[in-house]
Short mmCIF file of C-alpha atoms in Angstrom, two decimals:
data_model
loop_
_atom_site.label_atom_id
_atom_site.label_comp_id
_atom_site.label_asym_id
_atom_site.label_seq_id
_atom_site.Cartn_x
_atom_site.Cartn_y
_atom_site.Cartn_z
CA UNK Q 1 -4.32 -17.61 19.43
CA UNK Q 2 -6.95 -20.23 17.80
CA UNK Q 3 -5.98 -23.12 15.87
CA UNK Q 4 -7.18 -24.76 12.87
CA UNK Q 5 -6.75 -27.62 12.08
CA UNK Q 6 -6.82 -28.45 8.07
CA UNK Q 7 -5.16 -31.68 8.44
CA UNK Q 8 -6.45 -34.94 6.71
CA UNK Q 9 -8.64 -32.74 4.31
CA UNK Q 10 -9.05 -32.13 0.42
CA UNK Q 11 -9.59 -28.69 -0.07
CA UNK Q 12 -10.54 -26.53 -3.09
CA UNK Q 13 -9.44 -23.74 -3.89
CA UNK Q 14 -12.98 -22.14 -2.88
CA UNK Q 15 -12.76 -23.86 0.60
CA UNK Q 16 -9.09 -22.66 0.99
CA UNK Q 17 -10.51 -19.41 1.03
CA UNK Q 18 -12.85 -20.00 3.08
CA UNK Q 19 -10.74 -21.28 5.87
CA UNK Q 20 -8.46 -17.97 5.84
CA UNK Q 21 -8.58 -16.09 9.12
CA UNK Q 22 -10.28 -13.05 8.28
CA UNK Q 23 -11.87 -10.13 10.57
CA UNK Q 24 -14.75 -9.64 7.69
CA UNK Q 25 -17.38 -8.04 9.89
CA UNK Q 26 -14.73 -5.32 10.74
CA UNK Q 27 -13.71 -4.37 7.13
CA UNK Q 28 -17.53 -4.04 6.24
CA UNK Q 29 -18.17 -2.02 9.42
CA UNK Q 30 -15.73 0.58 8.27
CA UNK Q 31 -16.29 0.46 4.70
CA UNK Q 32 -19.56 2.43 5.32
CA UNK Q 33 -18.48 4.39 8.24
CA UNK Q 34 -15.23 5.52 6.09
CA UNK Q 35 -17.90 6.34 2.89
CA UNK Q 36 -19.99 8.72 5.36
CA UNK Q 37 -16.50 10.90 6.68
CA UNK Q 38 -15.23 11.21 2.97
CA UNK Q 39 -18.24 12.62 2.12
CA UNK Q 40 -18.47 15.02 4.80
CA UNK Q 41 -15.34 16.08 4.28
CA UNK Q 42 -16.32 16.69 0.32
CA UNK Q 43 -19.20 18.27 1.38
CA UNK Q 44 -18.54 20.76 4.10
CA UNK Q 45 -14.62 21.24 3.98
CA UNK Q 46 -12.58 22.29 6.41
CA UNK Q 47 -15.50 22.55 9.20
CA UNK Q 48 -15.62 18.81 8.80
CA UNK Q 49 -12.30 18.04 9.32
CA UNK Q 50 -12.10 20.05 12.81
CA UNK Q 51 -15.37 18.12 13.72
CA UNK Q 52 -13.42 14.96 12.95
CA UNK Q 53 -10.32 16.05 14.58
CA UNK Q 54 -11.88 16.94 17.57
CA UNK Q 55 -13.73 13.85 17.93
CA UNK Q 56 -11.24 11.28 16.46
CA UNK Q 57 -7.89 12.91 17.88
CA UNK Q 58 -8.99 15.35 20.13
CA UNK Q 59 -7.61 18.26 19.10
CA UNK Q 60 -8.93 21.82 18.46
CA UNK Q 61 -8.05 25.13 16.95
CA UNK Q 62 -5.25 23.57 15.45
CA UNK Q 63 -3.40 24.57 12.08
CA UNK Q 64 -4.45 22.06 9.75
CA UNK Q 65 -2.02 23.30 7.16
CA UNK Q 66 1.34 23.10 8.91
CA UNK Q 67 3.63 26.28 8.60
CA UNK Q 68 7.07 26.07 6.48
CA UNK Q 69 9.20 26.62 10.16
CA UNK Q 70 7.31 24.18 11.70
CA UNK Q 71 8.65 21.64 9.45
CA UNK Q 72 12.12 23.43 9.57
CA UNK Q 73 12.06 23.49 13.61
CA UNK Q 74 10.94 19.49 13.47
CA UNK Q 75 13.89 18.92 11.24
CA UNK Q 76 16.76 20.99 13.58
CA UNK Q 77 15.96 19.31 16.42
CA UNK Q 78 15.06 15.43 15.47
CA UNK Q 79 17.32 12.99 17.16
CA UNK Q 80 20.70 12.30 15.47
CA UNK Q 81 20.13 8.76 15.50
CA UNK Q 82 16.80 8.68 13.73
CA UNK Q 83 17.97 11.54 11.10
CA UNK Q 84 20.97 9.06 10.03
CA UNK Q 85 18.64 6.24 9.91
CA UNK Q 86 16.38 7.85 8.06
CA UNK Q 87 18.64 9.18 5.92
CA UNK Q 88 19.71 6.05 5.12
CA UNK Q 89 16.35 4.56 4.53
CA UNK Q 90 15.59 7.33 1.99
CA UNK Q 91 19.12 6.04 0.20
CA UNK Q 92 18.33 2.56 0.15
CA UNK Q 93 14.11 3.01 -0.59
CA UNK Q 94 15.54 5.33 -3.65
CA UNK Q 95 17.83 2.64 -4.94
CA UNK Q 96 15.03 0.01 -4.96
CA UNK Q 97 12.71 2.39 -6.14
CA UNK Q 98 14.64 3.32 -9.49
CA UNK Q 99 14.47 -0.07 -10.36
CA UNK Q 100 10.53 0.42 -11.37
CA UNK Q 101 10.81 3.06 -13.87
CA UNK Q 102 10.52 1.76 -16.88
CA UNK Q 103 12.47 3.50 -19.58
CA UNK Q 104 10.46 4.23 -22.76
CA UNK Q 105 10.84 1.44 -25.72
CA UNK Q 106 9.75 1.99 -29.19
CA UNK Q 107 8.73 -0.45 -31.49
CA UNK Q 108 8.62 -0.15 -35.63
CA UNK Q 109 5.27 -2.06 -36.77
CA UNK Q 110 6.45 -1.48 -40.29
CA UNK Q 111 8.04 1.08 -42.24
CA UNK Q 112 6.80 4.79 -41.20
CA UNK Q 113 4.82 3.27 -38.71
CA UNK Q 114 6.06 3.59 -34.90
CA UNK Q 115 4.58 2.88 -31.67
CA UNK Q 116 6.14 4.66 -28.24
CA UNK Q 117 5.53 3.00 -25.12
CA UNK Q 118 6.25 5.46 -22.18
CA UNK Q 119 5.63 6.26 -18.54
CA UNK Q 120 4.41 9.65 -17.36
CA UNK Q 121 4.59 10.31 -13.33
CA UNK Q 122 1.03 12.27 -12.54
CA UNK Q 123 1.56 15.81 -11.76
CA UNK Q 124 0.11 15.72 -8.15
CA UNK Q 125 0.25 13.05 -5.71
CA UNK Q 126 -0.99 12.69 -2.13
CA UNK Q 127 0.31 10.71 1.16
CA UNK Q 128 -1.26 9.67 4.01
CA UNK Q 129 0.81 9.00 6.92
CA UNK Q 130 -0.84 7.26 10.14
CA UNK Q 131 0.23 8.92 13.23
CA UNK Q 132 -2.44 7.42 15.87
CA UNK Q 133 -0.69 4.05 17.46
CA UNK Q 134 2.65 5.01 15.91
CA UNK Q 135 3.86 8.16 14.25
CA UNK Q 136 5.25 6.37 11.47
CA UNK Q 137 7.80 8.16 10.05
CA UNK Q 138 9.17 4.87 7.74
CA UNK Q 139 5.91 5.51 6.10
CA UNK Q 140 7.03 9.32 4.78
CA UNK Q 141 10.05 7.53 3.08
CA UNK Q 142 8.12 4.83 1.64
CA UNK Q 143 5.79 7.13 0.18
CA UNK Q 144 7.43 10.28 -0.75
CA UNK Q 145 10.39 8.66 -2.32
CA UNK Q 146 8.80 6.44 -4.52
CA UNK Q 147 6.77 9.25 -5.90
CA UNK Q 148 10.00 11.35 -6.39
CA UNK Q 149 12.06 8.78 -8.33
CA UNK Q 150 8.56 8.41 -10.53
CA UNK Q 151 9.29 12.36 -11.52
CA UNK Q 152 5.36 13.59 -9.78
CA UNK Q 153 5.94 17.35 -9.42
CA UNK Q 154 4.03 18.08 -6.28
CA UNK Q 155 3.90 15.71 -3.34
CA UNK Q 156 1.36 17.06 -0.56
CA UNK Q 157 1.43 15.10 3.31
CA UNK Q 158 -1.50 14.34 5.50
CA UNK Q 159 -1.23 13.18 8.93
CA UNK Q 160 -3.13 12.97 12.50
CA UNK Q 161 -2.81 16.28 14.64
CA UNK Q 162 -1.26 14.94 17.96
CA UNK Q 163 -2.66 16.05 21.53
CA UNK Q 164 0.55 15.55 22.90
CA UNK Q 165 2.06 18.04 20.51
CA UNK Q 166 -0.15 20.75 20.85
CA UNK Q 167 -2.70 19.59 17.54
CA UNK Q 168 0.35 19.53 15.61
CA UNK Q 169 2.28 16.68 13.15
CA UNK Q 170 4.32 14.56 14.86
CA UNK Q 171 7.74 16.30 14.78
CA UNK Q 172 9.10 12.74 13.52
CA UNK Q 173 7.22 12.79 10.57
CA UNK Q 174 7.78 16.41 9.79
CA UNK Q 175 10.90 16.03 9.84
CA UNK Q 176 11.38 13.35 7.52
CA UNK Q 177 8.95 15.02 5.48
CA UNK Q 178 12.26 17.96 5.75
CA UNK Q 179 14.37 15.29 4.85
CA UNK Q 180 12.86 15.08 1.58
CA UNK Q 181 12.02 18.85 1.01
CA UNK Q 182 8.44 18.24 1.30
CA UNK Q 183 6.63 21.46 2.77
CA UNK Q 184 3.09 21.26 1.72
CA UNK Q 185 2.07 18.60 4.86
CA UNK Q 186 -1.79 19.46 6.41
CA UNK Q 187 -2.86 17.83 9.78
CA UNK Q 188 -5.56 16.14 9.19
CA UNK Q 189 -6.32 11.85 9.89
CA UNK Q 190 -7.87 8.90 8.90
CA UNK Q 191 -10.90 8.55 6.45
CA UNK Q 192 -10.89 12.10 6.46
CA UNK Q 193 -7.65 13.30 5.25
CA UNK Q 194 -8.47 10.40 2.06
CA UNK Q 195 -11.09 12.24 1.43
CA UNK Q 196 -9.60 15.78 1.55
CA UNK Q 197 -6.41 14.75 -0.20
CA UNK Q 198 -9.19 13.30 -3.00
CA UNK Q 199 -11.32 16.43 -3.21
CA UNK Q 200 -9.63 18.91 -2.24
CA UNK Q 201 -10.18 21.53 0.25
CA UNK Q 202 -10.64 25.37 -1.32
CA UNK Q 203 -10.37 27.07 2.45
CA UNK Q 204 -7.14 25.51 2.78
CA UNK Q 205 -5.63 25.95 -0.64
CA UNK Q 206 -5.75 21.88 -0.48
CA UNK Q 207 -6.19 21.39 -4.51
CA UNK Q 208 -7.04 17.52 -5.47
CA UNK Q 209 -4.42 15.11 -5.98
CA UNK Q 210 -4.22 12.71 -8.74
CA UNK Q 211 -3.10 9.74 -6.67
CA UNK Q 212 -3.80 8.82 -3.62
CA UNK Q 213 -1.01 6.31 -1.69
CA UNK Q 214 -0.09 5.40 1.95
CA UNK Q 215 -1.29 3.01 4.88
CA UNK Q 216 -3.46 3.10 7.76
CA UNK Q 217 -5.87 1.14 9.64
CA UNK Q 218 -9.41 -0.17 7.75
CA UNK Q 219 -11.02 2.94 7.67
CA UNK Q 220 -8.26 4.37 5.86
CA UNK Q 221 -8.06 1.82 3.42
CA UNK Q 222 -12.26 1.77 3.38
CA UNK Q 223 -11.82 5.63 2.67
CA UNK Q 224 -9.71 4.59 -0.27
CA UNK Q 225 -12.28 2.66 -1.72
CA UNK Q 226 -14.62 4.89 -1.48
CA UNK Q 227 -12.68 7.68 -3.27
CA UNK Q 228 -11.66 5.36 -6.12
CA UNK Q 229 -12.76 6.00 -9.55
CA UNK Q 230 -12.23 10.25 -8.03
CA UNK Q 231 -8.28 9.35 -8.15
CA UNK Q 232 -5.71 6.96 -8.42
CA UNK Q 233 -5.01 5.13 -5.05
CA UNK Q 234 -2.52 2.43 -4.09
CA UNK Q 235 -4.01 -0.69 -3.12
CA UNK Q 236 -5.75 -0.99 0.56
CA UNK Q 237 -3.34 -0.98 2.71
CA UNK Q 238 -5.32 -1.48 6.42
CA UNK Q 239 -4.59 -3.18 9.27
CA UNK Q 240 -1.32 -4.95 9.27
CA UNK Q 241 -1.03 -8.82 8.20
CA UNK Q 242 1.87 -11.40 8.60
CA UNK Q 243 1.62 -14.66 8.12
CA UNK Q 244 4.47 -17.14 8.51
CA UNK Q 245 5.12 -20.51 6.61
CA UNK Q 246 7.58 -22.72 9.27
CA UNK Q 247 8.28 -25.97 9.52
CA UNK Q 248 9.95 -28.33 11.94
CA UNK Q 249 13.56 -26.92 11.87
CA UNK Q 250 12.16 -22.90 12.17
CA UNK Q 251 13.07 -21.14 15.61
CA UNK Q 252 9.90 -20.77 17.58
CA UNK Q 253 11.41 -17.68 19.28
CA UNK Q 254 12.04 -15.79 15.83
CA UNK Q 255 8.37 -16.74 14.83
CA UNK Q 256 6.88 -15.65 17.98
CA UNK Q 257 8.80 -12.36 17.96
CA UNK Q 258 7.95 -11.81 14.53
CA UNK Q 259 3.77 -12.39 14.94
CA UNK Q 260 4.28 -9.36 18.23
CA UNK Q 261 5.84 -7.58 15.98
CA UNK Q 262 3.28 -7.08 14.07
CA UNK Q 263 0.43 -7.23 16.39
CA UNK Q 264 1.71 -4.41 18.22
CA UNK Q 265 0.69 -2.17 15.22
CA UNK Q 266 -3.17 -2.48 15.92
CA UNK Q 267 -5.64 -4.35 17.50
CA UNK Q 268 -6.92 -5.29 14.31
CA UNK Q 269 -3.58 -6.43 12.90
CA UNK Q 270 -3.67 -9.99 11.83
CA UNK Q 271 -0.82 -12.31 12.74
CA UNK Q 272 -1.01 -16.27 11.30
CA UNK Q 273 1.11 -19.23 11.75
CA UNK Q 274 1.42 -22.06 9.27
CA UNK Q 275 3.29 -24.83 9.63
CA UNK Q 276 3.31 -29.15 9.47
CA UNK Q 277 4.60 -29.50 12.42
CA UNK Q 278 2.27 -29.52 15.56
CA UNK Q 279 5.32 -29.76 17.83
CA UNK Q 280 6.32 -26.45 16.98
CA UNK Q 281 2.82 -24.54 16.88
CA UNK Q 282 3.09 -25.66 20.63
CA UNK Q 283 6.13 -24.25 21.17
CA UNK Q 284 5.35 -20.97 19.30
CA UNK Q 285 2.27 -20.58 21.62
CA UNK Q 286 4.60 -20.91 24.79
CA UNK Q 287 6.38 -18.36 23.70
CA UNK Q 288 4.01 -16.27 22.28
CA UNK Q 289 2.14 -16.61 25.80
CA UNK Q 290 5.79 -15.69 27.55
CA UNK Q 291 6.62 -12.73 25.54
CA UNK Q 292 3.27 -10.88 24.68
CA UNK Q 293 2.65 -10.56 28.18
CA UNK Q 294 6.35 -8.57 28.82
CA UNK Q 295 5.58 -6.55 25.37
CA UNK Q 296 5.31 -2.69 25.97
CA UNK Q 297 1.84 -2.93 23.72
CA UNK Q 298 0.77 -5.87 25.62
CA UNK Q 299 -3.00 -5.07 25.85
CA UNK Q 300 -3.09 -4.21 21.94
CA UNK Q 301 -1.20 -7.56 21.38
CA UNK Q 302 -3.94 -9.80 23.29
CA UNK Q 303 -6.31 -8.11 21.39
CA UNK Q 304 -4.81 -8.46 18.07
CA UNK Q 305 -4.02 -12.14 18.75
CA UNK Q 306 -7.20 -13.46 20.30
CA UNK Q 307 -8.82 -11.82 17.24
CA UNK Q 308 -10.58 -14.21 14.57
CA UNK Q 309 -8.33 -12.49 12.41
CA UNK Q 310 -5.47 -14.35 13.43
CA UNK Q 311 -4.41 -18.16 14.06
CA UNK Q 312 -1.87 -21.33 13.98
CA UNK Q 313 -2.97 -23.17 11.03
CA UNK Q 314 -2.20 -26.82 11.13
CA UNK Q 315 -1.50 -28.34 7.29
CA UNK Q 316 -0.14 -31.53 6.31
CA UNK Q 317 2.67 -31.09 4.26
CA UNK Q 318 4.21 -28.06 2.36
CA UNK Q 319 2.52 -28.21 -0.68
CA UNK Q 320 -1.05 -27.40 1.70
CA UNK Q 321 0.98 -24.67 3.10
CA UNK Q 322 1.83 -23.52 0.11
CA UNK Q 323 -1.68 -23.66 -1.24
CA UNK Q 324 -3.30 -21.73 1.90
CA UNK Q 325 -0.41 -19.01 2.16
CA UNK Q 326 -1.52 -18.19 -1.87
CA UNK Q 327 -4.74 -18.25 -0.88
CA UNK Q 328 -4.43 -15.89 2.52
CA UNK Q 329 -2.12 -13.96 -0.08
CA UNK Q 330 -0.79 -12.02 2.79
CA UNK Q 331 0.73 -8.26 3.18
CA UNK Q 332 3.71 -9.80 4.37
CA UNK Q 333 4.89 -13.27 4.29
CA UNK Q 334 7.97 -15.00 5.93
CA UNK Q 335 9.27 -18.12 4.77
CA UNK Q 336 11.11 -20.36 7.79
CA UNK Q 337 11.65 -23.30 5.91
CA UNK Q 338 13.96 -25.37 5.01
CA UNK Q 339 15.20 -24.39 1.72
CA UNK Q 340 13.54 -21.29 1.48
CA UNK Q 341 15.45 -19.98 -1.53
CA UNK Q 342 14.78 -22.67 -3.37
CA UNK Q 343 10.99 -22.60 -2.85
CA UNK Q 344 9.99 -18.65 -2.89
CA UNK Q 345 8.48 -18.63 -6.51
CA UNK Q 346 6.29 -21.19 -5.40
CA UNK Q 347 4.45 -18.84 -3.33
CA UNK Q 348 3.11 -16.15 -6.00
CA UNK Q 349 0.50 -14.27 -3.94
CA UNK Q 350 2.13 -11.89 -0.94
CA UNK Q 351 2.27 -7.93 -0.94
CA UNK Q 352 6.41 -9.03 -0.22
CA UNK Q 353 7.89 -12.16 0.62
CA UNK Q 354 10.85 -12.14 3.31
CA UNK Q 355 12.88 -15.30 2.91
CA UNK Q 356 14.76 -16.97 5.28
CA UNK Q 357 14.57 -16.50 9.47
CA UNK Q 358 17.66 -13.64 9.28
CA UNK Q 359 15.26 -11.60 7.06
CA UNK Q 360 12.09 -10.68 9.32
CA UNK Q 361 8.83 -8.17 8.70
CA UNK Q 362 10.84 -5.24 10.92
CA UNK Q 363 13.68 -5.52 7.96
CA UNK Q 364 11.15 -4.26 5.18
CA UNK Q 365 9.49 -2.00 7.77
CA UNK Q 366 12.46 0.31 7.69
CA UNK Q 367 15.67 -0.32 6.14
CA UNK Q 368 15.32 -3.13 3.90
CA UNK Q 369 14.90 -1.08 0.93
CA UNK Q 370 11.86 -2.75 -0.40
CA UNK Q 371 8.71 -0.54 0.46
CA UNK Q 372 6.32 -1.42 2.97
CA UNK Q 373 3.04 -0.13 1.75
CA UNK Q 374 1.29 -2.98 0.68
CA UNK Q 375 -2.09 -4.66 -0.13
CA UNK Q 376 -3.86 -6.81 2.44
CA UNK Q 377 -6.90 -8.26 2.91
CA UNK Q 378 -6.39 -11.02 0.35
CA UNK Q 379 -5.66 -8.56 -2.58
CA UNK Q 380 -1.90 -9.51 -2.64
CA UNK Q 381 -3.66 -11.96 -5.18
CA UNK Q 382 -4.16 -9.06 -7.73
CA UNK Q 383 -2.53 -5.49 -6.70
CA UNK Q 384 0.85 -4.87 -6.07
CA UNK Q 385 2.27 -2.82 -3.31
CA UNK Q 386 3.45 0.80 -3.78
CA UNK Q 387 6.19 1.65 -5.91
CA UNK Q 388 7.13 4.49 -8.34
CA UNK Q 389 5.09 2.49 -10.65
CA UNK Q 390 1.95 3.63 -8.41
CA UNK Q 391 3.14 7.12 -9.46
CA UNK Q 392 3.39 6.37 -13.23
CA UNK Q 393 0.36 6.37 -15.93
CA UNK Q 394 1.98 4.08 -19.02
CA UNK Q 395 0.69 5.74 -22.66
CA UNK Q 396 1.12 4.42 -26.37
CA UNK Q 397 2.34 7.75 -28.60
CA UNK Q 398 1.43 6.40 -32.48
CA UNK Q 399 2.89 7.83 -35.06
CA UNK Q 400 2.38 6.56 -38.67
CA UNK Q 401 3.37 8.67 -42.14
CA UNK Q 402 1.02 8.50 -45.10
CA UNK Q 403 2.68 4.97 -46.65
CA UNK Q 404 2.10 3.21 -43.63
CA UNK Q 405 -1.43 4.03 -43.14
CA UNK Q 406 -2.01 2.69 -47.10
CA UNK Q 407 -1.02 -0.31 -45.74
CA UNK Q 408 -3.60 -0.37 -43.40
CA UNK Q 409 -6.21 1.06 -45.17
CA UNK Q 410 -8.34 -1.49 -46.25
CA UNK Q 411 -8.06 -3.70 -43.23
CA UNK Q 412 -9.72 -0.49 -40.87
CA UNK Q 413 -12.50 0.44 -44.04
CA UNK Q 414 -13.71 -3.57 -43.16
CA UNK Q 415 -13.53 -3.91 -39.55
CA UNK Q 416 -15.59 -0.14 -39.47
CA UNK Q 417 -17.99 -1.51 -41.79
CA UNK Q 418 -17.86 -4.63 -39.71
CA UNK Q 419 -19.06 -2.90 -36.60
CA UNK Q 420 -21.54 -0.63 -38.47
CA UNK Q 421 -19.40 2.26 -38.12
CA UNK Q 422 -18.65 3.70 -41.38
CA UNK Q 423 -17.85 7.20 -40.32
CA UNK Q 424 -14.51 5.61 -38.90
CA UNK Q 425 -13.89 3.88 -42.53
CA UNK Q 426 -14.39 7.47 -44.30
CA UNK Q 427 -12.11 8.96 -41.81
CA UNK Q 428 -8.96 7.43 -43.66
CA UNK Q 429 -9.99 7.13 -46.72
CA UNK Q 430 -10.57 11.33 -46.23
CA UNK Q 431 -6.29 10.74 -46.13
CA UNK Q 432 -6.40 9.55 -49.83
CA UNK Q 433 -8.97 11.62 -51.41
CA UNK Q 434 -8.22 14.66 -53.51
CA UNK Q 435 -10.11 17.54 -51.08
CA UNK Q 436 -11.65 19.68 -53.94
CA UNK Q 437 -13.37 16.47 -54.76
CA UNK Q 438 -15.56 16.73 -51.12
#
């Protein structure tokens, strides 16, 4: 891993952000690649998405839209031990997720006049579930469930077609799609399934969705982007990030075993250390160097951490770590500090924040509760991760009787003659004029 070295220098907030380790030239590589595979997909269907499963997963002939006993047969024979943690992942992810509902308030303005604030779940939502490096079957809980607690009627599943499985789903994910009675799952990956999940597909009764949610590498978030404004997506969650805030009493071991955690995910996966204390960003190497090498994903480790997207970043004090970590504002963020409860609402950009060195990245990945689709590439700043909220469209319902709109009625005749619109003016007082008189 690189270092940099931001000691002994006054930074704005521009040049913070200029100093965060980012892979830029890879995001904008498959921003336009992504853009050219969703429209193929819109364009010519299904034939597109064998072209692209052929190519991208090697697979052919396959059913894209996965049978009803296929599912069933996944869910009979998936190991006991992953059905009860999964199980229990869907009980916990629930729990958390119930939390975000909002239940409706209503507020009196003034006599006869009542404003309804509620939530209404979309009708049709659709999850993409990666299935290339890892079939990540954490991901079908994280996504499903929220969208279940939010009330969404219909939840449709994409995923990669596996070689190894004969072009099917990974039996994993289909059955934890079982699990949660989902049975309308298509084999399809990447860029492409955003797209068909987006525009639907008419040869394989595929109807649009009206959200799109769910992680993947860059293109899949790129594909995302380039479907927004078509639906509703989550926010772009690519390539993995962590990024850990330690100072000189934080384990080196736990930190090291934490960054190969997450590098393991993807060569583009960004891991970043930040800390005070150069003593330990020596030891964290050392053992970074120690246990990458004996890691079962070595290769895409050394990739991931020689990358420009990740680094130990050498700060001065907290407050500069404090400062870059809100500026990075990464997907996930560990705190091994001293303190660390005391000090978490200090640091107000991160898709989640895990506190403490007991509480690492692999927690929230599967059993934490918390959900672990969330934003990266910097827009932890603005976007939140998914939740039911992601599900959930908020609307005002008005209601005002006759006496309450008199009270009104002269303030709305000025502002629409303010604006030069006087139809809207004449459109109330139509409410107080005798209609034989028009």
């Amino acid at each position: 891993m690189r270092t940099i070295d931001l000691r002994g220098r006054e930074l704005s907030p521009s040049d913070m952000l200029a100093a965060v380790p980012r892979a830029a030239q890879a995001r904008a590589e498959a921003l336009d690649t992504a853009a050219r595979i969703v429209e193929d997909v819109r364009n010519r269907g299904e034939q597109a998405l064998r072209e692209q499963a052929d190519r991208f997963d090697r697979v052919s002939g396959h059913e894209i839209r996965v049978p009803k006993e296929h599912i069933a047969e996944a869910l009979a024979t998936v190991d006991s031990g992953v059905r009860a943690a999964l199980e229990e992942a869907i009980r916990r992810v629930r729990l958390a997720s119930a939390a975000q509902v909002p239940e409706p308030r209503t507020t009196e303005i003034g006599p006869g006049a009542v404003i309804t604030q509620r939530w209404q779940p979309v009708a049709r939502a659709g999850v993409y579930i990666p299935g290339g490096k890892a079939p990540l079957s954490s991901s079908v809980v994280m996504n499903v469930v929220p969208a279940q607690v939010a009330g969404v009627t219909v939840v449709a599943l994409a995923s990669p077609p596996q070689a190894a499985f004969g072009g099917r789903v990974h039996p994993t994910i289909l059955a934890a799609a079982g699990l949660l009675g989902i049975d309308e799952v298509y084999a399809i990956g990447g860029a492409g399934a955003i797209g068909a999940l987006a525009y639907g597909v008419e040869e394989l009764g595929l109807d649009p969705v009206d959200v799109v949610s769910g992680p993947g590498n860059n293109y899949v978030a790129s594909a995302k982007r380039a479907v927004a404004g078509v639906v509703g997506t989550d926010s772009e969650a690519g390539a993995t990030e962590i990024l850990i805030v330690a100072d000189a009493s934080a384990d080196p071991r736990l930190i090291a075993a934490d960054l190969i955690s997450q590098a393991e995910h993807d060569e583009q996966a960004s891991a970043v250390l930040v800390t005070d204390s150069p003593e330990l960003a020596e030891r964290v190497a050392t053992e970074i160097s120690e246990r990458a090498a004996r890691t079962r994903h070595a290769e895409r480790v050394a990739v991931s951490l020689a990358g420009e997207q990740s680094a130990i970043v050498l700060v001065d004090d907290r407050a500069m770590a404090t400062a870059f970590s809100n500026a990075y504002a990464p997907e996930h963020l560990e705190l091994h500090i001293e303190g660390a409860e005391e000090v978490a609402s200090a640091f107000t950009s991160a898709g989640a924040v895990f506190v403490g060195d007991q509480t690492p990245v692999s927690l929230g990945d599967y059993m934490a509760g918390s959900n672990h689709v969330l934003p990266t590439g910097g827009q932890a700043r603005y976007a939140p991760g998914l939740g039911a909220y992601t599900f959930l469209r908020p609307q005002q319902v008005i209601r005002y009787d006759h006496a309450a709109l008199a009270q009104v009625r002269s303030g709305v005749v000025s502002l629409a003659a303010a604006e030069v619109l006087p139809a809207h003016g004449e459109a109330v007082e139509a409410r107080f004029t005798d209609p034989s008189s028009d």
